Short mmCIF file of C-alpha atoms and ligand atoms in Angstrom, two decimals:
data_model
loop_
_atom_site.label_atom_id
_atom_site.label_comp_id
_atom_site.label_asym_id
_atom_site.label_seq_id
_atom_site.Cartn_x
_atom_site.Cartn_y
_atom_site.Cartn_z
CA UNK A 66 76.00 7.10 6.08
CA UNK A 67 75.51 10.42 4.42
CA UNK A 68 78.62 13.05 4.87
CA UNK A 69 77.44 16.34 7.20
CA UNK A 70 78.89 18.97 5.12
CA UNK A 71 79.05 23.27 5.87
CA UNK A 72 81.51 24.75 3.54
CA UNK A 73 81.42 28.54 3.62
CA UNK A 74 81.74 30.36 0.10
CA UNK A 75 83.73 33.56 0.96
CA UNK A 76 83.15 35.08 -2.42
CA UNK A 77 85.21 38.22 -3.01
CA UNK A 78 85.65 39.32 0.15
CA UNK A 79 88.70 39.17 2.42
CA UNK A 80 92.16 39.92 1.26
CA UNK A 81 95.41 38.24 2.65
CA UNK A 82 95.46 39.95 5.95
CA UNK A 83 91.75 39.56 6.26
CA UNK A 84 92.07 35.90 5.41
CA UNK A 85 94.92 35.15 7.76
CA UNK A 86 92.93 36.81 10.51
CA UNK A 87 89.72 34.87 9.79
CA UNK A 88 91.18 31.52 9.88
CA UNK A 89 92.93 32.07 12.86
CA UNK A 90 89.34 33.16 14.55
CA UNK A 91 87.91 29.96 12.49
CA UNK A 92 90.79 27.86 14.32
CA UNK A 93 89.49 28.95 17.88
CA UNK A 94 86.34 27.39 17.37
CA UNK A 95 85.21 24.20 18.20
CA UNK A 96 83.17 21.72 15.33
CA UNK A 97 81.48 18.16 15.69
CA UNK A 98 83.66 15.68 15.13
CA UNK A 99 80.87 14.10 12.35
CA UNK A 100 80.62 17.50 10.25
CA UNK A 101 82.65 18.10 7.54
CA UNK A 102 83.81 22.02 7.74
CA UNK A 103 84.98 23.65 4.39
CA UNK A 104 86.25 27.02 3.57
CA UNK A 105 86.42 28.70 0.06
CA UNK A 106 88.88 31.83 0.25
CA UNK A 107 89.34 33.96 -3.30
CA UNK A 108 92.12 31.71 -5.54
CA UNK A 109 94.76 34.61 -4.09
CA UNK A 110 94.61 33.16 -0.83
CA UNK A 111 94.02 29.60 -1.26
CA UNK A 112 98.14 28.58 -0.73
CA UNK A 113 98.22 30.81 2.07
CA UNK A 114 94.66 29.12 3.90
CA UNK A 115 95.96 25.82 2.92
CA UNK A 116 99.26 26.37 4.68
CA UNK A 117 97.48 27.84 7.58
CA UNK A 118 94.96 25.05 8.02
CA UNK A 119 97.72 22.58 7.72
CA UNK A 120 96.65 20.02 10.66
CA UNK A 121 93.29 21.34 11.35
CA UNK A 122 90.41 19.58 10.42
CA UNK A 123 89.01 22.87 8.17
CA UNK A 124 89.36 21.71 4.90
CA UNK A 125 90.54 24.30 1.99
CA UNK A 126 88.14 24.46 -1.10
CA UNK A 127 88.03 26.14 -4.40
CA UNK A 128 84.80 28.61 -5.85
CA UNK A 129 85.58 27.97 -9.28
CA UNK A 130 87.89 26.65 -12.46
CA UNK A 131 87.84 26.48 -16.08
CA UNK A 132 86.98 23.16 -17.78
CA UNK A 133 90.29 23.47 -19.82
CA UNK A 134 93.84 22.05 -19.11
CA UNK A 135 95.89 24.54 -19.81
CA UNK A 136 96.17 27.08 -22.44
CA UNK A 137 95.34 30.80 -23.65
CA UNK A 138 92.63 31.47 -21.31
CA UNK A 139 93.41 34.37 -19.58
CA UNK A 140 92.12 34.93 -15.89
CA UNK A 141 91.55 31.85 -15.89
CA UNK A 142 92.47 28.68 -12.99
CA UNK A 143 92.87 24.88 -13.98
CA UNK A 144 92.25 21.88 -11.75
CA UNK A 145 95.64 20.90 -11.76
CA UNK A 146 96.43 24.30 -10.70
CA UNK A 147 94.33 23.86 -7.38
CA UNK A 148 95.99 20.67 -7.26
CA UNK A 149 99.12 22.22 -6.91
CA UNK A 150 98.08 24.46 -3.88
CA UNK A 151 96.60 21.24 -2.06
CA UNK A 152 92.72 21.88 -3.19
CA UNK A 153 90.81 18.88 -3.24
CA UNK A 154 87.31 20.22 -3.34
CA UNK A 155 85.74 23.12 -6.06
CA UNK A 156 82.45 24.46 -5.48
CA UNK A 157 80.60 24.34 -9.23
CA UNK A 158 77.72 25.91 -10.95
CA UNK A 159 76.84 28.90 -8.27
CA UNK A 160 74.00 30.69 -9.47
CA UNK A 161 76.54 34.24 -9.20
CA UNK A 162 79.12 32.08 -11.92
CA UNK A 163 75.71 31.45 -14.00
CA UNK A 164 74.13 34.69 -13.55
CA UNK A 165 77.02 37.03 -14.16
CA UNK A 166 79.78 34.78 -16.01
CA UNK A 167 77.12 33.11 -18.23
CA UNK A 168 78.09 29.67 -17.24
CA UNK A 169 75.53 27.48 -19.04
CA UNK A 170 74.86 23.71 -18.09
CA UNK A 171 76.56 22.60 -20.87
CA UNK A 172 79.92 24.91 -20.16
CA UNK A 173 79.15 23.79 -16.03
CA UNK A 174 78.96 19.71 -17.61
CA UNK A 175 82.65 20.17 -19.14
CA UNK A 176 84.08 21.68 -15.80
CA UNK A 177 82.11 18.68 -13.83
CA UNK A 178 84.26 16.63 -16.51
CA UNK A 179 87.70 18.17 -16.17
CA UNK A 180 87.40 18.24 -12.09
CA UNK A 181 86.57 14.74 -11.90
CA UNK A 182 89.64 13.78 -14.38
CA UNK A 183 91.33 15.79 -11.84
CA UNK A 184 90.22 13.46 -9.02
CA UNK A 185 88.62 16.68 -7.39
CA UNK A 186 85.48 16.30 -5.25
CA UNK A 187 82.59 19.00 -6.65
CA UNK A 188 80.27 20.65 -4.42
CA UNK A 189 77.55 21.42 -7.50
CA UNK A 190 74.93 24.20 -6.96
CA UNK A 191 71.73 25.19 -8.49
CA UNK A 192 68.20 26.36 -7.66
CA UNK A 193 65.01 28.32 -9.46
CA UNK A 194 64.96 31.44 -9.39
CA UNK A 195 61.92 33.72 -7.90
CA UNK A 196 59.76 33.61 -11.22
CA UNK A 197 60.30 30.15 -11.64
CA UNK A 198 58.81 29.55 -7.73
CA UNK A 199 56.04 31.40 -8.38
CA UNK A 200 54.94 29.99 -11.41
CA UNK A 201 55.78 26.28 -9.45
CA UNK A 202 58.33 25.54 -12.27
CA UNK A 203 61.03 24.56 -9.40
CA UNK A 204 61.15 20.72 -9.93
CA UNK A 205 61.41 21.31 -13.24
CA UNK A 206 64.39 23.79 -13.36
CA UNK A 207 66.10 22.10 -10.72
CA UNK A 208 65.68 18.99 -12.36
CA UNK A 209 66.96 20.29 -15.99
CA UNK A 210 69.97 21.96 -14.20
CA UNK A 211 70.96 18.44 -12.60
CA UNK A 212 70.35 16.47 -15.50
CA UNK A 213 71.91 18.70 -18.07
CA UNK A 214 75.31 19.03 -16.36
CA UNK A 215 75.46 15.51 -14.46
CA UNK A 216 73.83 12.92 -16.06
CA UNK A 217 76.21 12.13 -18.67
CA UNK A 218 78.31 10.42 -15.34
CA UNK A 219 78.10 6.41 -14.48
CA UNK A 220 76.88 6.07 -11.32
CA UNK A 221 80.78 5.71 -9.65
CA UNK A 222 81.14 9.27 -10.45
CA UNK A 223 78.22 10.25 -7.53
CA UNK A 224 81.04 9.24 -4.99
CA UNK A 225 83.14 12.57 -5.98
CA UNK A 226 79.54 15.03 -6.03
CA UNK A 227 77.98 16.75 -3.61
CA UNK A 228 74.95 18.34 -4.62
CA UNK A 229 73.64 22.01 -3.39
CA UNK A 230 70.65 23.48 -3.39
CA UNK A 231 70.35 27.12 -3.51
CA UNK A 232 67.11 28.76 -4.63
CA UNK A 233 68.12 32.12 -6.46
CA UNK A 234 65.44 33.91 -4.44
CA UNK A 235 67.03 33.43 -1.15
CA UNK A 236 71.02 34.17 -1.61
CA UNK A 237 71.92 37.05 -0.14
CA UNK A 238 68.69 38.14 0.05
CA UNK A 239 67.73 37.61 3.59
CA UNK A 240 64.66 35.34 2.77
CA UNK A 241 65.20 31.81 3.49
CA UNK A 242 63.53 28.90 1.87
CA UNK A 243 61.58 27.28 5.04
CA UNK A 244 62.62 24.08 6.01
CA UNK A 245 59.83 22.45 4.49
CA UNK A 246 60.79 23.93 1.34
CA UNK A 247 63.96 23.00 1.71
CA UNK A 248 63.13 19.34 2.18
CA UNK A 249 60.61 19.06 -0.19
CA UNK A 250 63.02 20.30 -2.62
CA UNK A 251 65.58 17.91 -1.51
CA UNK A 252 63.62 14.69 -1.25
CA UNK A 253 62.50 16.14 -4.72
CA UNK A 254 66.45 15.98 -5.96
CA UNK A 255 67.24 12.20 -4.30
CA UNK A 256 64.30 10.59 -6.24
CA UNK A 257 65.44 12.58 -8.99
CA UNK A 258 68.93 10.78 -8.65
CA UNK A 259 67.21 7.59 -7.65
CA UNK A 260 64.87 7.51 -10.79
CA UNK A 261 68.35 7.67 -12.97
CA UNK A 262 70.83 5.71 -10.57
CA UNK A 263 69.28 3.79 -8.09
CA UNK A 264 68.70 4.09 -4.67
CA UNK A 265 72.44 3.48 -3.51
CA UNK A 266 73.38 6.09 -4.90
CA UNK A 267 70.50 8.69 -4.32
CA UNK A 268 70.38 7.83 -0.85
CA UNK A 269 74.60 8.16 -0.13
CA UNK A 270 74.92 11.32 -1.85
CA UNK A 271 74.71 14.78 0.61
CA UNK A 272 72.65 17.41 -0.29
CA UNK A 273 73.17 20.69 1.14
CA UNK A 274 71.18 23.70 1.73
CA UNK A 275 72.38 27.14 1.05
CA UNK A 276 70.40 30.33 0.73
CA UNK A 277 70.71 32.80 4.02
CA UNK A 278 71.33 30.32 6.24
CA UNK A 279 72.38 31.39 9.49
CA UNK A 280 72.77 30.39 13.04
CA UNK A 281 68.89 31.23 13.77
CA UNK A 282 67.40 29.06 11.03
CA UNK A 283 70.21 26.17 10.32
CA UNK A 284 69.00 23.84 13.37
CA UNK A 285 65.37 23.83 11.59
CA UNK A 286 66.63 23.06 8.34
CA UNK A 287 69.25 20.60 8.97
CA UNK A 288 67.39 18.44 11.07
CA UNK A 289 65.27 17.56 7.85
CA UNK A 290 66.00 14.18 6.47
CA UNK A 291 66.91 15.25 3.05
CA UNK A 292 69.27 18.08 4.31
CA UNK A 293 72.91 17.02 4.89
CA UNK A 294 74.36 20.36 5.64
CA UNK A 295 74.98 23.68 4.16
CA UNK A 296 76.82 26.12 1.73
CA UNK A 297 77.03 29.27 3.52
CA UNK A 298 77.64 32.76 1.87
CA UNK A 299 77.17 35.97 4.25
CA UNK A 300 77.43 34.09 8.01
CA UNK A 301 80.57 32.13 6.98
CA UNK A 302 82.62 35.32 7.03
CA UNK A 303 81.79 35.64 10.56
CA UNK A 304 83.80 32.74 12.91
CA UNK A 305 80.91 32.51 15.95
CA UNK A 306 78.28 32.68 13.22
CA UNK A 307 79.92 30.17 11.12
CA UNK A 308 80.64 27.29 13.98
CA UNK A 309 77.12 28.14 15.34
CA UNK A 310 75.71 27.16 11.74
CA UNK A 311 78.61 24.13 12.23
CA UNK A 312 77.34 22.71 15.50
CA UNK A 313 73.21 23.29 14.69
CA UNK A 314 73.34 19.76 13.48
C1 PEP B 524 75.89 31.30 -1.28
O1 PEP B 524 76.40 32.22 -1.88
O2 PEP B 524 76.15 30.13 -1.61
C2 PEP B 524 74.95 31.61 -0.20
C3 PEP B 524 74.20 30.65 0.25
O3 PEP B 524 74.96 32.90 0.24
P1 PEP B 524 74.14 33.48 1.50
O4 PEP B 524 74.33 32.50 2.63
O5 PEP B 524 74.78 34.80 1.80
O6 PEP B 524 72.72 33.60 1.08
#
Protein backbone atom coordinates (compact mmCIF):
# COMPACT_ATOMS: atom_id res chain seq x y z
CA UNK A 1 0.00 0.00 0.00
CA UNK A 2 0.98 3.43 -1.14
CA UNK A 3 1.78 6.08 1.89
CA UNK A 4 -1.09 9.15 1.95
CA UNK A 5 1.20 11.97 2.34
CA UNK A 6 0.26 16.20 2.90
CA UNK A 7 3.33 17.92 4.05
CA UNK A 8 2.91 21.68 4.07
CA UNK A 9 6.02 23.78 2.79
CA UNK A 10 5.90 26.95 5.01
CA UNK A 11 8.52 28.72 2.98
CA UNK A 12 9.72 31.94 4.60
CA UNK A 13 7.03 32.80 6.45
CA UNK A 14 6.42 32.52 10.19
CA UNK A 15 8.96 33.45 12.76
CA UNK A 16 9.34 31.72 16.26
CA UNK A 17 6.30 33.17 17.83
CA UNK A 18 4.37 32.67 14.67
CA UNK A 19 5.57 29.11 14.51
CA UNK A 20 4.84 28.23 18.09
CA UNK A 21 1.36 29.62 17.60
CA UNK A 22 0.69 27.67 14.39
CA UNK A 23 1.55 24.36 15.66
CA UNK A 24 -0.34 24.71 18.59
CA UNK A 25 -3.56 25.58 16.19
CA UNK A 26 -2.12 22.53 13.92
CA UNK A 27 -2.27 20.35 17.27
CA UNK A 28 -6.11 21.12 17.76
CA UNK A 29 -6.96 19.54 14.70
CA UNK A 30 -7.95 16.27 14.01
CA UNK A 31 -6.13 13.99 10.84
CA UNK A 32 -6.93 10.37 9.44
CA UNK A 33 -5.24 7.99 11.09
CA UNK A 34 -3.91 6.58 7.31
CA UNK A 35 -2.45 10.13 6.19
CA UNK A 36 0.83 10.99 6.78
CA UNK A 37 0.87 14.90 7.96
CA UNK A 38 4.24 16.82 7.51
CA UNK A 39 5.27 20.27 8.33
CA UNK A 40 8.32 22.23 6.91
CA UNK A 41 9.02 25.39 9.24
CA UNK A 42 12.20 27.81 8.07
CA UNK A 43 15.64 25.80 9.49
CA UNK A 44 15.32 28.63 12.55
CA UNK A 45 12.47 26.93 13.87
CA UNK A 46 12.88 23.40 13.09
CA UNK A 47 14.37 22.43 16.99
CA UNK A 48 11.74 24.43 18.37
CA UNK A 49 8.63 22.53 16.01
CA UNK A 50 10.36 19.34 16.66
CA UNK A 51 10.26 19.82 20.41
CA UNK A 52 6.76 21.01 20.17
CA UNK A 53 5.44 18.14 18.07
CA UNK A 54 7.17 15.77 20.35
CA UNK A 55 4.28 12.95 20.69
CA UNK A 56 2.03 14.15 18.04
CA UNK A 57 1.69 12.40 15.02
CA UNK A 58 2.78 15.83 12.80
CA UNK A 59 5.93 14.94 11.61
CA UNK A 60 8.84 17.78 11.38
CA UNK A 61 10.48 18.14 7.84
CA UNK A 62 13.22 20.08 6.27
CA UNK A 63 12.83 22.59 2.77
CA UNK A 64 16.28 22.24 1.90
CA UNK A 65 20.26 21.23 2.49
CA UNK A 66 23.46 21.34 0.79
CA UNK A 67 24.85 18.15 -0.80
CA UNK A 68 28.14 18.70 1.22
CA UNK A 69 29.24 17.30 4.68
CA UNK A 70 30.59 19.89 6.23
CA UNK A 71 32.84 22.64 5.33
CA UNK A 72 33.24 26.42 4.10
CA UNK A 73 29.88 26.84 2.76
CA UNK A 74 28.46 29.61 4.29
CA UNK A 75 24.56 29.84 4.84
CA UNK A 76 24.54 26.76 4.27
CA UNK A 77 22.65 23.39 6.36
CA UNK A 78 24.02 19.69 6.20
CA UNK A 79 22.00 16.51 6.61
CA UNK A 80 23.63 15.61 9.60
CA UNK A 81 22.78 18.93 10.85
CA UNK A 82 18.91 18.18 10.48
CA UNK A 83 19.82 15.02 11.97
CA UNK A 84 20.81 16.61 14.93
CA UNK A 85 17.46 18.58 15.42
CA UNK A 86 15.44 15.19 14.88
CA UNK A 87 14.62 15.83 10.92
CA UNK A 88 14.04 12.80 9.15
CA UNK A 89 12.43 14.07 6.00
CA UNK A 90 13.90 17.15 3.43
CA UNK A 91 11.77 18.37 0.78
CA UNK A 92 14.27 18.50 -2.57
CA UNK A 93 14.36 20.14 -5.89
CA UNK A 94 11.34 22.89 -5.41
CA UNK A 95 10.97 24.71 -8.45
CA UNK A 96 11.59 28.29 -6.00
CA UNK A 97 15.35 26.41 -4.98
CA UNK A 98 15.70 25.87 -8.97
CA UNK A 99 14.32 29.03 -10.12
CA UNK A 100 15.99 31.47 -7.78
CA UNK A 101 19.06 29.44 -6.21
CA UNK A 102 19.95 27.89 -9.61
CA UNK A 103 19.80 24.41 -8.36
CA UNK A 104 20.41 22.31 -11.49
CA UNK A 105 19.56 18.47 -11.73
CA UNK A 106 22.89 17.62 -11.50
CA UNK A 107 23.61 19.93 -8.14
CA UNK A 108 19.69 18.47 -6.97
CA UNK A 109 21.33 14.53 -7.93
CA UNK A 110 24.33 15.19 -5.34
CA UNK A 111 21.90 16.46 -2.51
CA UNK A 112 19.49 13.27 -3.42
CA UNK A 113 23.01 11.48 -2.76
CA UNK A 114 24.15 13.07 0.48
CA UNK A 115 20.39 12.80 2.07
CA UNK A 116 20.13 9.28 1.36
CA UNK A 117 23.81 8.59 2.95
CA UNK A 118 22.16 10.43 5.64
CA UNK A 119 19.34 7.85 5.90
CA UNK A 120 16.91 10.90 5.27
CA UNK A 121 13.61 10.29 3.45
CA UNK A 122 13.32 13.02 0.28
CA UNK A 123 10.15 14.44 -0.74
CA UNK A 124 11.59 15.39 -4.55
CA UNK A 125 9.69 18.06 -6.59
CA UNK A 126 9.51 19.10 -10.12
CA UNK A 127 7.07 20.13 -12.87
CA UNK A 128 7.06 22.16 -16.49
CA UNK A 129 6.72 25.26 -16.45
CA UNK A 130 3.83 27.35 -18.44
CA UNK A 131 5.80 27.46 -21.87
CA UNK A 132 6.70 24.05 -21.64
CA UNK A 133 2.60 23.10 -21.20
CA UNK A 134 1.77 24.95 -23.93
CA UNK A 135 4.08 23.76 -26.31
CA UNK A 136 3.02 19.93 -24.74
CA UNK A 137 6.73 19.46 -23.76
CA UNK A 138 5.50 18.32 -20.07
CA UNK A 139 6.33 14.53 -20.27
CA UNK A 140 9.34 15.39 -21.53
CA UNK A 141 10.60 17.94 -18.89
CA UNK A 142 9.18 16.08 -16.20
CA UNK A 143 10.69 13.11 -17.37
CA UNK A 144 14.39 14.72 -17.87
CA UNK A 145 14.04 16.30 -14.34
CA UNK A 146 13.35 12.69 -12.79
CA UNK A 147 15.81 10.94 -14.69
CA UNK A 148 18.61 13.41 -14.43
CA UNK A 149 18.62 13.67 -10.62
CA UNK A 150 17.29 10.01 -9.68
CA UNK A 151 18.17 7.53 -11.91
CA UNK A 152 21.63 7.00 -10.99
CA UNK A 153 19.78 5.07 -7.63
CA UNK A 154 19.24 1.00 -7.50
CA UNK A 155 15.91 0.38 -7.15
CA UNK A 156 16.23 -0.02 -2.93
CA UNK A 157 16.82 3.60 -2.90
CA UNK A 158 12.82 4.27 -4.17
CA UNK A 159 11.93 3.13 -0.52
CA UNK A 160 13.49 6.57 0.97
CA UNK A 161 11.70 8.95 -2.22
CA UNK A 162 8.70 10.43 -2.48
CA UNK A 163 8.10 12.03 -5.60
CA UNK A 164 6.11 15.56 -6.15
CA UNK A 165 4.63 16.97 -8.78
CA UNK A 166 4.31 20.60 -9.05
CA UNK A 167 3.70 22.25 -12.41
CA UNK A 168 5.50 25.77 -12.29
CA UNK A 169 2.34 27.34 -13.72
CA UNK A 170 0.19 26.63 -10.82
CA UNK A 171 2.36 27.49 -7.46
CA UNK A 172 1.23 30.26 -5.94
CA UNK A 173 -0.50 31.26 -8.72
CA UNK A 174 -4.03 30.42 -7.97
CA UNK A 175 -4.51 28.16 -11.11
CA UNK A 176 -4.62 24.60 -10.36
CA UNK A 177 -3.71 21.79 -12.64
CA UNK A 178 -7.27 19.89 -12.96
CA UNK A 179 -7.41 16.64 -11.65
CA UNK A 180 -7.20 15.08 -14.86
CA UNK A 181 -4.08 16.82 -15.41
CA UNK A 182 -2.89 15.94 -12.43
CA UNK A 183 -3.39 12.23 -13.02
CA UNK A 184 -2.41 12.10 -16.35
CA UNK A 185 0.74 13.57 -15.28
CA UNK A 186 1.11 11.15 -12.54
CA UNK A 187 0.25 7.89 -14.23
CA UNK A 188 2.70 9.59 -16.77
CA UNK A 189 5.61 9.61 -13.82
CA UNK A 190 4.80 5.72 -12.44
CA UNK A 191 5.32 4.22 -15.96
CA UNK A 192 8.12 6.45 -16.16
CA UNK A 193 9.54 4.70 -12.94
CA UNK A 194 8.13 1.40 -14.07
CA UNK A 195 9.86 1.52 -17.57
CA UNK A 196 13.37 1.93 -15.47
CA UNK A 197 12.52 -0.16 -12.20
CA UNK A 198 9.78 -2.31 -12.49
CA UNK A 199 6.45 -2.30 -11.45
CA UNK A 200 7.18 -2.91 -7.60
CA UNK A 201 8.62 -0.19 -7.35
CA UNK A 202 6.59 2.31 -9.60
CA UNK A 203 3.53 1.16 -8.14
CA UNK A 204 4.79 1.52 -4.05
CA UNK A 205 6.20 4.82 -4.49
CA UNK A 206 3.64 8.06 -3.50
CA UNK A 207 3.29 10.72 -5.70
CA UNK A 208 1.99 13.88 -4.54
CA UNK A 209 0.32 16.79 -5.98
CA UNK A 210 1.18 20.30 -5.16
CA UNK A 211 0.31 23.46 -7.02
CA UNK A 212 -2.67 25.66 -5.20
CA UNK A 213 -4.15 23.03 -3.68
CA UNK A 214 -6.64 23.86 -1.25
CA UNK A 215 -9.53 22.59 0.69
CA UNK A 216 -12.02 23.28 -2.42
CA UNK A 217 -10.08 21.30 -5.03
CA UNK A 218 -7.95 18.54 -2.89
CA UNK A 219 -11.01 15.95 -2.63
CA UNK A 220 -11.08 16.00 -6.67
CA UNK A 221 -7.57 15.52 -7.03
CA UNK A 222 -6.73 13.07 -4.46
CA UNK A 223 -9.26 10.72 -5.20
CA UNK A 224 -7.30 10.05 -8.56
CA UNK A 225 -5.47 6.81 -8.60
CA UNK A 226 -2.11 8.17 -9.33
CA UNK A 227 -2.39 10.94 -6.61
CA UNK A 228 -1.16 9.91 -3.12
CA UNK A 229 -1.44 13.21 -1.43
CA UNK A 230 -0.11 16.65 -1.50
CA UNK A 231 2.69 19.32 -0.92
CA UNK A 232 0.93 22.32 0.14
CA UNK A 233 2.39 25.94 -0.01
CA UNK A 234 -0.19 28.94 0.71
CA UNK A 235 -3.25 26.78 2.62
CA UNK A 236 -0.75 24.97 4.91
CA UNK A 237 -0.12 28.19 6.81
CA UNK A 238 -3.65 28.21 7.69
CA UNK A 239 -4.59 25.18 10.50
CA UNK A 240 -8.58 24.64 9.30
CA UNK A 241 -7.38 24.97 5.72
CA UNK A 242 -4.56 22.68 6.19
CA UNK A 243 -6.53 19.59 8.07
CA UNK A 244 -9.41 20.26 5.57
CA UNK A 245 -6.78 19.53 2.66
CA UNK A 246 -5.65 16.54 5.42
CA UNK A 247 -9.01 14.83 5.75
CA UNK A 248 -10.22 15.38 1.71
CA UNK A 249 -8.80 11.96 1.23
C1 LIG B 1 4.51 24.70 -3.03
O1 LIG B 1 5.20 25.68 -2.83
O2 LIG B 1 5.02 23.57 -2.97
C2 LIG B 1 3.11 24.91 -3.37
C3 LIG B 1 2.43 23.90 -3.84
O3 LIG B 1 2.61 26.16 -3.14
P1 LIG B 1 1.07 26.62 -3.28
O4 LIG B 1 0.24 25.55 -2.62
O5 LIG B 1 0.99 27.93 -2.55
O6 LIG B 1 0.79 26.74 -4.73
Amino acid sequence: MRKKIVAGNWKMNNDLAQTETLITELKAQNGAADVEVMIAPSFTNLWQAFNALKGSSIEVIAQNMHFAESGAYTGEVSAAMLKSVGIKTVILGHSERRAYFNESDAILAKKVDAALANELQIIFCFGEELADRKSGNQEAIVANQIRNALFHLNAAAFKNIVLAYEPVWAIGTGETATAEQAQDMHAFIRKTIANTYGAEVADSISILYGGSCKPSNAKEIFAKPDVDGGLIGGAALNASDFFAIVNAF
